Each structure stands twice: as structure tokens, then as C-alpha cells.
């Protein structure tokens, strides 16, 4: 039975979005426990079958008898070293088990700029939950190397204005690519300047566009050029070399889609990172339109709110 199962973990507060996507993808949900969805594994697990709202995916879940705490610890340790608990029931017992497993301190908080490691099987992070008092559901292989997919950074509380910079840190970390000296980034909807701060700190030149101003310390950074105005009034042909097209503009996702298509139709093939911001109900039609753009990836970042991030690395 276990080879036919898969578990999806929704981001906090976005269970409905994940459920909608699972249904739309034709994935059968066998049981939902809060943010955890135990599902029938699709025969073909290609990229199109990865829901954007899954913050972590347990690829190889199996049920393991749990007659005692020590037995669970032994069973999990026999499979691999690192395990993170996602409790949905039996919280006290879960804690007692997790306390007897090796401490998870290797990657928390994550230092921005550190590339995600190629994790050898011996250092992988598995996930488990007490499904019944005497039964564990555990998966040694997960989509994220962070517990519940939560990428917690060592934050910079001094320089960037606001906390939006954490979204770009996370997107770049997951993309596995960072802008650098010689790159030019266009940052649309940039005020107060968190993303511009990230891009300029990495050494890129930044054209930073917003109707609202940048924080003074960001506006004064070397390589930052501020343009006051609307992102939608710009024409791709107005710019020379752009290597990173970034947008965190507040707008309907459909409007963002048209803006991105304008750039792609104009032949833009550089890196793209943009935030789809939903107001009210999630616009799943537009989510699908983004999903269908070749070479892109749609994800709900840990630092996203009612948003998704669409990433596309430089496209050949
Ligand atoms: C979430 S904030 C961006 C935060 C920014 N990424 C940061 O890290 O500080 C969204 C921004 O979109 C801007 N915005 C809204 N409509 C815009 C438009 N048509 N053109 C440019 N910026 C726009 C708003 O002024 C606001 O500053």
C-alpha cells in the first residue's frame, strides 16, 4: 500500500487552495488532517503534477507500527538519521519521540547566499507523524530539505526596509541562482525597497520602479536607479540589457500575466521572479495560465502570504 501513497503539506491557512489544486490535478485525497493531505500517488509524478500550494511533499510515506516510543525511534533511526515531526494528533507522545531523535540544527536559520546542498541520503530530512497511537506514517524522502518546507533565514533587521526581502531571498535560494556584478535587474513595484536592496547587495545594477519612493538607504546604494511611475507604462524595448525581471507589484494576477507575456513576446529570455497576489478568492484560471508558460515554476514560498511566486530561470 505504501508505494501507492503520497503526502502533501499545505502552508498554514492555505489548506483550501491545496485541496482545490489536488482535485484539479485529479489526485485522490484519502484523508486530510489539518494541513496534511494523505493522497493516492499519481502514476505519473511529473512537474505538472506538483501543486503550487504544497509546501512539502512526502514522496515515500509508509506506515510503521509504533507499539512504544523506543520502537518508533529505533524504526526511524534504522531508516536514516534526520527526521522532523509534523504532529496532527498525540502531541505529547510525538514530542517524546522527536526528543529522542537527533537534534535538527544543521540548517536553521539558513544563511542567505548559501546554495542548497545536494543532500546525501545519510543527511536527508525525513518527515513523520503519529497517525494512530500505535502507528507512524513516515517518509524518508521529501521535496524540501527544511522541516515542513519552512525556510527560516538568519534575518537582517537593520538594512532592508520591511520584510518583503525574505521572499526574494527564498526565491533565489530555491532557484539556486543569484544575480551578481555585471547583471542588470528591473525591480517593478519596488517600494519601499526590500527587493532592490537584495539585488543591489548582490552587486547587480538595479532599475527600481514604483509610484512610491524608496527608503533613503536603499535609494543611496551604488547601482540603484529609481524611476517613479507605473510598471505597466513601460515597454520592454525601452531597456537595454536586463538579466533579471522582478515584480512584486500589487495588481490582479491577470494584469501581471499580461505584463509578463508582453516581455516574453518581446523576446525577453532572462531570469524572471514575480509575485501573483490574490485579492479575495484565488484566481485558479490565471494560476493555470502561469503554470502553462514553458520553463517556469509556480510555488508558494514559506514567506508568501495569499500569493504565489512564479520563477523562470534564463530560458534558452
Ligand atoms: C508589496 S509592495 C512591494 C514591496 C517591495 N518588493 C519591497 O521589497 O519593498 C507593492 C508595491 O507595488 C507598488 N505598485 C502598485 N501598483 C503599481 C504600478 N502600477 N506600478 C509600479 N508599482 C506599483 C506599490 O506602490 C507598492 O510599493
PDB file of N, CA and C in Angstrom, residues 75-164:
ATOM      1  N   UNK A  75      12.937   2.386  14.786  1.00  0.00           N
ATOM      2  CA  UNK A  75      12.497   2.155  13.397  1.00  0.00           C
ATOM      3  C   UNK A  75      12.903   3.319  12.502  1.00  0.00           C
ATOM      4  N   UNK A  76      12.709   4.545  13.000  1.00  0.00           N
ATOM      5  CA  UNK A  76      13.062   5.711  12.171  1.00  0.00           C
ATOM      6  C   UNK A  76      14.577   5.777  11.998  1.00  0.00           C
ATOM      7  N   UNK A  77      15.314   5.600  13.109  1.00  0.00           N
ATOM      8  CA  UNK A  77      16.789   5.653  13.033  1.00  0.00           C
ATOM      9  C   UNK A  77      17.336   4.579  12.104  1.00  0.00           C
ATOM     10  N   UNK A  78      16.663   3.452  12.036  1.00  0.00           N
ATOM     11  CA  UNK A  78      17.137   2.370  11.161  1.00  0.00           C
ATOM     12  C   UNK A  78      17.034   2.800   9.697  1.00  0.00           C
ATOM     13  N   UNK A  79      16.132   3.725   9.426  1.00  0.00           N
ATOM     14  CA  UNK A  79      15.953   4.158   8.030  1.00  0.00           C
ATOM     15  C   UNK A  79      16.918   5.274   7.662  1.00  0.00           C
ATOM     16  N   UNK A  80      17.104   6.256   8.554  1.00  0.00           N
ATOM     17  CA  UNK A  80      18.049   7.352   8.327  1.00  0.00           C
ATOM     18  C   UNK A  80      18.185   8.187   9.592  1.00  0.00           C
ATOM     19  N   UNK A  81      19.079   9.211   9.546  1.00  0.00           N
ATOM     20  CA  UNK A  81      19.383   9.957  10.772  1.00  0.00           C
ATOM     21  C   UNK A  81      18.352  11.053  11.087  1.00  0.00           C
ATOM     22  N   UNK A  82      18.024  11.857  10.064  1.00  0.00           N
ATOM     23  CA  UNK A  82      17.288  13.110  10.343  1.00  0.00           C
ATOM     24  C   UNK A  82      15.793  12.998  10.082  1.00  0.00           C
ATOM     25  N   UNK A  83      15.028  13.382  11.068  1.00  0.00           N
ATOM     26  CA  UNK A  83      13.574  13.313  10.967  1.00  0.00           C
ATOM     27  C   UNK A  83      12.955  14.554  11.594  1.00  0.00           C
ATOM     28  N   UNK A  84      11.928  15.081  10.930  1.00  0.00           N
ATOM     29  CA  UNK A  84      11.165  16.196  11.503  1.00  0.00           C
ATOM     30  C   UNK A  84       9.726  15.729  11.695  1.00  0.00           C
ATOM     31  N   UNK A  85       9.155  16.088  12.826  1.00  0.00           N
ATOM     32  CA  UNK A  85       7.796  15.662  13.122  1.00  0.00           C
ATOM     33  C   UNK A  85       6.791  16.694  12.618  1.00  0.00           C
ATOM     34  N   UNK A  86       5.705  16.206  12.050  1.00  0.00           N
ATOM     35  CA  UNK A  86       4.575  17.081  11.715  1.00  0.00           C
ATOM     36  C   UNK A  86       3.378  16.534  12.498  1.00  0.00           C
ATOM     37  N   UNK A  87       3.222  16.957  13.757  1.00  0.00           N
ATOM     38  CA  UNK A  87       2.159  16.350  14.557  1.00  0.00           C
ATOM     39  C   UNK A  87       0.770  16.866  14.172  1.00  0.00           C
ATOM     40  N   UNK A  88      -0.170  15.950  14.129  1.00  0.00           N
ATOM     41  CA  UNK A  88      -1.565  16.361  13.917  1.00  0.00           C
ATOM     42  C   UNK A  88      -2.445  15.820  15.055  1.00  0.00           C
ATOM     43  N   UNK A  89      -1.894  14.849  15.799  1.00  0.00           N
ATOM     44  CA  UNK A  89      -2.598  14.250  16.948  1.00  0.00           C
ATOM     45  C   UNK A  89      -1.509  13.768  17.909  1.00  0.00           C
ATOM     46  N   UNK A  90      -1.901  13.353  19.082  1.00  0.00           N
ATOM     47  CA  UNK A  90      -0.967  12.747  20.054  1.00  0.00           C
ATOM     48  C   UNK A  90       0.295  13.622  20.216  1.00  0.00           C
ATOM     49  N   UNK A  91       0.069  14.882  20.540  1.00  0.00           N
ATOM     50  CA  UNK A  91       1.162  15.858  20.546  1.00  0.00           C
ATOM     51  C   UNK A  91       2.241  15.517  21.573  1.00  0.00           C
ATOM     52  N   UNK A  92       1.817  15.108  22.758  1.00  0.00           N
ATOM     53  CA  UNK A  92       2.768  14.816  23.844  1.00  0.00           C
ATOM     54  C   UNK A  92       3.657  13.629  23.460  1.00  0.00           C
ATOM     55  N   UNK A  93       3.006  12.579  22.958  1.00  0.00           N
ATOM     56  CA  UNK A  93       3.749  11.372  22.569  1.00  0.00           C
ATOM     57  C   UNK A  93       4.704  11.685  21.397  1.00  0.00           C
ATOM     58  N   UNK A  94       4.207  12.515  20.467  1.00  0.00           N
ATOM     59  CA  UNK A  94       5.045  12.898  19.319  1.00  0.00           C
ATOM     60  C   UNK A  94       6.307  13.622  19.804  1.00  0.00           C
ATOM     61  N   UNK A  95       6.107  14.523  20.769  1.00  0.00           N
ATOM     62  CA  UNK A  95       7.233  15.293  21.306  1.00  0.00           C
ATOM     63  C   UNK A  95       8.256  14.364  21.973  1.00  0.00           C
ATOM     64  N   UNK A  96       7.741  13.380  22.714  1.00  0.00           N
ATOM     65  CA  UNK A  96       8.643  12.448  23.412  1.00  0.00           C
ATOM     66  C   UNK A  96       9.471  11.660  22.401  1.00  0.00           C
ATOM     67  N   UNK A  97       8.854  11.326  21.283  1.00  0.00           N
ATOM     68  CA  UNK A  97       9.600  10.588  20.245  1.00  0.00           C
ATOM     69  C   UNK A  97      10.630  11.516  19.595  1.00  0.00           C
ATOM     70  N   UNK A  98      10.176  12.721  19.198  1.00  0.00           N
ATOM     71  CA  UNK A  98      11.092  13.636  18.498  1.00  0.00           C
ATOM     72  C   UNK A  98      12.296  13.981  19.379  1.00  0.00           C
ATOM     73  N   UNK A  99      12.065  14.088  20.684  1.00  0.00           N
ATOM     74  CA  UNK A  99      13.173  14.420  21.598  1.00  0.00           C
ATOM     75  C   UNK A  99      14.244  13.338  21.621  1.00  0.00           C
ATOM     76  N   UNK A 100      13.849  12.125  21.275  1.00  0.00           N
ATOM     77  CA  UNK A 100      14.837  11.025  21.283  1.00  0.00           C
ATOM     78  C   UNK A 100      15.519  10.849  19.928  1.00  0.00           C
ATOM     79  N   UNK A 101      15.079  11.633  18.951  1.00  0.00           N
ATOM     80  CA  UNK A 101      15.724  11.581  17.630  1.00  0.00           C
ATOM     81  C   UNK A 101      16.828  12.648  17.581  1.00  0.00           C
ATOM     82  N   UNK A 102      17.799  12.525  16.660  1.00  0.00           N
ATOM     83  CA  UNK A 102      18.871  13.526  16.600  1.00  0.00           C
ATOM     84  C   UNK A 102      18.318  14.943  16.421  1.00  0.00           C
ATOM     85  N   UNK A 103      18.965  15.887  17.090  1.00  0.00           N
ATOM     86  CA  UNK A 103      18.527  17.298  17.020  1.00  0.00           C
ATOM     87  C   UNK A 103      18.708  17.826  15.596  1.00  0.00           C
ATOM     88  N   UNK A 104      17.769  18.689  15.189  1.00  0.00           N
ATOM     89  CA  UNK A 104      17.851  19.271  13.847  1.00  0.00           C
ATOM     90  C   UNK A 104      18.361  20.689  13.970  1.00  0.00           C
ATOM     91  N   UNK A 105      19.644  20.866  13.776  1.00  0.00           N
ATOM     92  CA  UNK A 105      20.126  22.241  13.911  1.00  0.00           C
ATOM     93  C   UNK A 105      21.020  22.651  12.751  1.00  0.00           C
ATOM     94  N   UNK A 106      21.234  21.694  11.828  1.00  0.00           N
ATOM     95  CA  UNK A 106      22.193  21.951  10.757  1.00  0.00           C
ATOM     96  C   UNK A 106      21.844  23.170   9.922  1.00  0.00           C
ATOM     97  N   UNK A 107      20.567  23.355   9.616  1.00  0.00           N
ATOM     98  CA  UNK A 107      20.249  24.348   8.591  1.00  0.00           C
ATOM     99  C   UNK A 107      19.286  25.431   9.076  1.00  0.00           C
ATOM    100  N   UNK A 108      19.212  25.644  10.374  1.00  0.00           N
ATOM    101  CA  UNK A 108      18.286  26.667  10.878  1.00  0.00           C
ATOM    102  C   UNK A 108      19.031  27.592  11.823  1.00  0.00           C
ATOM    103  N   UNK A 109      18.961  28.920  11.660  1.00  0.00           N
ATOM    104  CA  UNK A 109      18.436  29.562  10.466  1.00  0.00           C
ATOM    105  C   UNK A 109      19.417  29.475   9.307  1.00  0.00           C
ATOM    106  N   UNK A 110      18.857  29.562   8.097  1.00  0.00           N
ATOM    107  CA  UNK A 110      19.664  29.432   6.876  1.00  0.00           C
ATOM    108  C   UNK A 110      20.349  30.760   6.579  1.00  0.00           C
ATOM    109  N   UNK A 111      21.616  30.681   6.201  1.00  0.00           N
ATOM    110  CA  UNK A 111      22.382  31.887   5.858  1.00  0.00           C
ATOM    111  C   UNK A 111      22.136  32.193   4.395  1.00  0.00           C
ATOM    112  N   UNK A 112      21.527  33.347   4.087  1.00  0.00           N
ATOM    113  CA  UNK A 112      21.242  33.652   2.686  1.00  0.00           C
ATOM    114  C   UNK A 112      22.538  33.686   1.873  1.00  0.00           C
ATOM    115  N   UNK A 113      22.474  33.114   0.695  1.00  0.00           N
ATOM    116  CA  UNK A 113      23.653  33.084  -0.173  1.00  0.00           C
ATOM    117  C   UNK A 113      24.267  31.701  -0.203  1.00  0.00           C
ATOM    118  N   UNK A 114      23.929  30.892   0.823  1.00  0.00           N
ATOM    119  CA  UNK A 114      24.433  29.530   0.836  1.00  0.00           C
ATOM    120  C   UNK A 114      23.582  28.724  -0.144  1.00  0.00           C
ATOM    121  N   UNK A 115      24.230  28.101  -1.153  1.00  0.00           N
ATOM    122  CA  UNK A 115      23.412  27.302  -2.075  1.00  0.00           C
ATOM    123  C   UNK A 115      22.817  26.099  -1.351  1.00  0.00           C
ATOM    124  N   UNK A 116      21.655  25.675  -1.778  1.00  0.00           N
ATOM    125  CA  UNK A 116      21.066  24.486  -1.169  1.00  0.00           C
ATOM    126  C   UNK A 116      21.984  23.305  -1.475  1.00  0.00           C
ATOM    127  N   UNK A 117      22.266  22.507  -0.489  1.00  0.00           N
ATOM    128  CA  UNK A 117      23.212  21.408  -0.717  1.00  0.00           C
ATOM    129  C   UNK A 117      22.577  20.261  -1.495  1.00  0.00           C
ATOM    130  N   UNK A 118      23.420  19.548  -2.209  1.00  0.00           N
ATOM    131  CA  UNK A 118      22.999  18.256  -2.744  1.00  0.00           C
ATOM    132  C   UNK A 118      23.049  17.339  -1.530  1.00  0.00           C
ATOM    133  N   UNK A 119      21.915  16.922  -1.042  1.00  0.00           N
ATOM    134  CA  UNK A 119      21.930  16.217   0.234  1.00  0.00           C
ATOM    135  C   UNK A 119      22.155  14.722   0.035  1.00  0.00           C
ATOM    136  N   UNK A 120      23.241  14.193   0.620  1.00  0.00           N
ATOM    137  CA  UNK A 120      23.436  12.748   0.507  1.00  0.00           C
ATOM    138  C   UNK A 120      22.356  12.028   1.322  1.00  0.00           C
ATOM    139  N   UNK A 121      22.009  10.811   0.931  1.00  0.00           N
ATOM    140  CA  UNK A 121      20.925  10.103   1.616  1.00  0.00           C
ATOM    141  C   UNK A 121      21.099  10.083   3.128  1.00  0.00           C
ATOM    142  N   UNK A 122      22.357  10.038   3.614  1.00  0.00           N
ATOM    143  CA  UNK A 122      22.586   9.933   5.054  1.00  0.00           C
ATOM    144  C   UNK A 122      22.202  11.213   5.799  1.00  0.00           C
ATOM    145  N   UNK A 123      22.061  12.345   5.075  1.00  0.00           N
ATOM    146  CA  UNK A 123      21.736  13.615   5.732  1.00  0.00           C
ATOM    147  C   UNK A 123      20.352  14.128   5.337  1.00  0.00           C
ATOM    148  N   UNK A 124      19.609  13.328   4.614  1.00  0.00           N
ATOM    149  CA  UNK A 124      18.270  13.771   4.199  1.00  0.00           C
ATOM    150  C   UNK A 124      17.382  14.030   5.402  1.00  0.00           C
ATOM    151  N   UNK A 125      16.389  14.888   5.185  1.00  0.00           N
ATOM    152  CA  UNK A 125      15.435  15.152   6.259  1.00  0.00           C
ATOM    153  C   UNK A 125      14.112  14.462   5.930  1.00  0.00           C
ATOM    154  N   UNK A 126      13.779  13.472   6.725  1.00  0.00           N
ATOM    155  CA  UNK A 126      12.501  12.789   6.545  1.00  0.00           C
ATOM    156  C   UNK A 126      11.425  13.471   7.379  1.00  0.00           C
ATOM    157  N   UNK A 127      10.183  13.058   7.166  1.00  0.00           N
ATOM    158  CA  UNK A 127       9.066  13.632   7.920  1.00  0.00           C
ATOM    159  C   UNK A 127       8.192  12.495   8.436  1.00  0.00           C
ATOM    160  N   UNK A 128       7.645  12.718   9.619  1.00  0.00           N
ATOM    161  CA  UNK A 128       6.800  11.664  10.179  1.00  0.00           C
ATOM    162  C   UNK A 128       5.679  12.270  11.014  1.00  0.00           C
ATOM    163  N   UNK A 129       4.645  11.463  11.236  1.00  0.00           N
ATOM    164  CA  UNK A 129       3.556  11.871  12.113  1.00  0.00           C
ATOM    165  C   UNK A 129       2.977  10.622  12.775  1.00  0.00           C
ATOM    166  N   UNK A 130       2.457  10.782  13.972  1.00  0.00           N
ATOM    167  CA  UNK A 130       1.765   9.656  14.614  1.00  0.00           C
ATOM    168  C   UNK A 130       0.369   9.604  14.025  1.00  0.00           C
ATOM    169  N   UNK A 131       0.124   8.605  13.213  1.00  0.00           N
ATOM    170  CA  UNK A 131      -1.155   8.524  12.512  1.00  0.00           C
ATOM    171  C   UNK A 131      -2.234   7.984  13.445  1.00  0.00           C
ATOM    172  N   UNK A 132      -1.830   6.947  14.205  1.00  0.00           N
ATOM    173  CA  UNK A 132      -2.658   6.433  15.303  1.00  0.00           C
ATOM    174  C   UNK A 132      -1.714   6.343  16.483  1.00  0.00           C
ATOM    175  N   UNK A 133      -2.244   6.051  17.644  1.00  0.00           N
ATOM    176  CA  UNK A 133      -1.362   5.978  18.811  1.00  0.00           C
ATOM    177  C   UNK A 133      -0.301   4.898  18.608  1.00  0.00           C
ATOM    178  N   UNK A 134      -0.654   3.857  17.848  1.00  0.00           N
ATOM    179  CA  UNK A 134       0.276   2.741  17.669  1.00  0.00           C
ATOM    180  C   UNK A 134       0.744   2.613  16.217  1.00  0.00           C
ATOM    181  N   UNK A 135       0.677   3.734  15.473  1.00  0.00           N
ATOM    182  CA  UNK A 135       1.074   3.658  14.058  1.00  0.00           C
ATOM    183  C   UNK A 135       1.652   4.992  13.591  1.00  0.00           C
ATOM    184  N   UNK A 136       2.863   4.912  13.016  1.00  0.00           N
ATOM    185  CA  UNK A 136       3.509   6.115  12.495  1.00  0.00           C
ATOM    186  C   UNK A 136       3.370   6.132  10.977  1.00  0.00           C
ATOM    187  N   UNK A 137       3.198   7.318  10.415  1.00  0.00           N
ATOM    188  CA  UNK A 137       3.291   7.488   8.968  1.00  0.00           C
ATOM    189  C   UNK A 137       4.584   8.281   8.745  1.00  0.00           C
ATOM    190  N   UNK A 138       5.526   7.713   7.999  1.00  0.00           N
ATOM    191  CA  UNK A 138       6.839   8.358   7.865  1.00  0.00           C
ATOM    192  C   UNK A 138       7.345   8.262   6.437  1.00  0.00           C
ATOM    193  N   UNK A 139       8.029   9.324   6.018  1.00  0.00           N
ATOM    194  CA  UNK A 139       8.624   9.322   4.682  1.00  0.00           C
ATOM    195  C   UNK A 139      10.077   9.783   4.772  1.00  0.00           C
ATOM    196  N   UNK A 140      11.026   8.941   4.381  1.00  0.00           N
ATOM    197  CA  UNK A 140      12.430   9.376   4.429  1.00  0.00           C
ATOM    198  C   UNK A 140      12.752  10.410   3.349  1.00  0.00           C
ATOM    199  N   UNK A 141      11.954  10.460   2.290  1.00  0.00           N
ATOM    200  CA  UNK A 141      12.251  11.367   1.176  1.00  0.00           C
ATOM    201  C   UNK A 141      11.155  12.414   1.064  1.00  0.00           C
ATOM    202  N   UNK A 142      11.565  13.681   1.086  1.00  0.00           N
ATOM    203  CA  UNK A 142      10.613  14.790   0.995  1.00  0.00           C
ATOM    204  C   UNK A 142      11.096  15.780  -0.066  1.00  0.00           C
ATOM    205  N   UNK A 143      10.202  16.655  -0.497  1.00  0.00           N
ATOM    206  CA  UNK A 143      10.606  17.623  -1.530  1.00  0.00           C
ATOM    207  C   UNK A 143      11.495  18.712  -0.958  1.00  0.00           C
ATOM    208  N   UNK A 144      11.344  19.015   0.335  1.00  0.00           N
ATOM    209  CA  UNK A 144      12.119  20.110   0.925  1.00  0.00           C
ATOM    210  C   UNK A 144      13.135  19.562   1.910  1.00  0.00           C
ATOM    211  N   UNK A 145      14.274  20.228   1.994  1.00  0.00           N
ATOM    212  CA  UNK A 145      15.254  19.808   3.000  1.00  0.00           C
ATOM    213  C   UNK A 145      15.050  20.603   4.293  1.00  0.00           C
ATOM    214  N   UNK A 146      13.925  21.318   4.397  1.00  0.00           N
ATOM    215  CA  UNK A 146      13.578  22.052   5.617  1.00  0.00           C
ATOM    216  C   UNK A 146      12.300  21.457   6.209  1.00  0.00           C
ATOM    217  N   UNK A 147      12.231  21.428   7.535  1.00  0.00           N
ATOM    218  CA  UNK A 147      11.065  20.855   8.192  1.00  0.00           C
ATOM    219  C   UNK A 147       9.807  21.573   7.730  1.00  0.00           C
ATOM    220  N   UNK A 148       8.832  20.832   7.252  1.00  0.00           N
ATOM    221  CA  UNK A 148       7.571  21.375   6.729  1.00  0.00           C
ATOM    222  C   UNK A 148       7.793  22.396   5.612  1.00  0.00           C
ATOM    223  N   UNK A 149       8.962  22.383   5.007  1.00  0.00           N
ATOM    224  CA  UNK A 149       9.245  23.305   3.902  1.00  0.00           C
ATOM    225  C   UNK A 149       9.435  24.740   4.356  1.00  0.00           C
ATOM    226  N   UNK A 150       9.730  24.920   5.654  1.00  0.00           N
ATOM    227  CA  UNK A 150       9.832  26.286   6.190  1.00  0.00           C
ATOM    228  C   UNK A 150      11.281  26.748   6.164  1.00  0.00           C
ATOM    229  N   UNK A 151      11.587  27.612   5.191  1.00  0.00           N
ATOM    230  CA  UNK A 151      12.963  28.091   5.037  1.00  0.00           C
ATOM    231  C   UNK A 151      13.141  29.357   5.898  1.00  0.00           C
ATOM    232  N   UNK A 152      13.679  29.151   7.067  1.00  0.00           N
ATOM    233  CA  UNK A 152      13.840  30.268   8.009  1.00  0.00           C
ATOM    234  C   UNK A 152      15.248  30.834   7.867  1.00  0.00           C
ATOM    235  N   UNK A 153      15.322  32.101   7.547  1.00  0.00           N
ATOM    236  CA  UNK A 153      16.632  32.736   7.339  1.00  0.00           C
ATOM    237  C   UNK A 153      17.140  33.404   8.603  1.00  0.00           C
ATOM    238  N   UNK A 154      18.471  33.540   8.681  1.00  0.00           N
ATOM    239  CA  UNK A 154      19.039  34.489   9.647  1.00  0.00           C
ATOM    240  C   UNK A 154      18.726  35.874   9.077  1.00  0.00           C
ATOM    241  N   UNK A 155      17.820  36.582   9.700  1.00  0.00           N
ATOM    242  CA  UNK A 155      17.293  37.813   9.100  1.00  0.00           C
ATOM    243  C   UNK A 155      18.232  39.007   9.279  1.00  0.00           C
ATOM    244  N   UNK A 156      18.082  39.961   8.391  1.00  0.00           N
ATOM    245  CA  UNK A 156      18.789  41.237   8.529  1.00  0.00           C
ATOM    246  C   UNK A 156      17.743  42.263   8.969  1.00  0.00           C
ATOM    247  N   UNK A 157      17.795  42.627  10.232  1.00  0.00           N
ATOM    248  CA  UNK A 157      16.745  43.515  10.750  1.00  0.00           C
ATOM    249  C   UNK A 157      17.130  44.990  10.663  1.00  0.00           C
ATOM    250  N   UNK A 158      18.300  45.267  10.048  1.00  0.00           N
ATOM    251  CA  UNK A 158      18.762  46.658  10.006  1.00  0.00           C
ATOM    252  C   UNK A 158      18.600  47.315   8.653  1.00  0.00           C
ATOM    253  N   UNK A 159      19.047  46.643   7.608  1.00  0.00           N
ATOM    254  CA  UNK A 159      19.204  47.335   6.322  1.00  0.00           C
ATOM    255  C   UNK A 159      17.975  47.332   5.416  1.00  0.00           C
ATOM    256  N   UNK A 160      17.349  46.185   5.192  1.00  0.00           N
ATOM    257  CA  UNK A 160      16.218  46.235   4.254  1.00  0.00           C
ATOM    258  C   UNK A 160      14.983  46.839   4.896  1.00  0.00           C
ATOM    259  N   UNK A 161      14.267  47.685   4.148  1.00  0.00           N
ATOM    260  CA  UNK A 161      13.015  48.214   4.707  1.00  0.00           C
ATOM    261  C   UNK A 161      11.930  47.141   4.557  1.00  0.00           C
ATOM    262  N   UNK A 162      11.248  46.828   5.621  1.00  0.00           N
ATOM    263  CA  UNK A 162      10.174  45.823   5.565  1.00  0.00           C
ATOM    264  C   UNK A 162      10.721  44.401   5.548  1.00  0.00           C
ATOM    265  N   UNK A 163       9.820  43.455   5.304  1.00  0.00           N
ATOM    266  CA  UNK A 163      10.203  42.035   5.339  1.00  0.00           C
ATOM    267  C   UNK A 163      10.028  41.350   3.986  1.00  0.00           C
ATOM    268  N   UNK A 164       9.623  42.130   2.961  1.00  0.00           N
ATOM    269  CA  UNK A 164       9.383  41.522   1.644  1.00  0.00           C
ATOM    270  C   UNK A 164      10.685  40.940   1.071  1.00  0.00           C
TER     271      UNK A 164
END
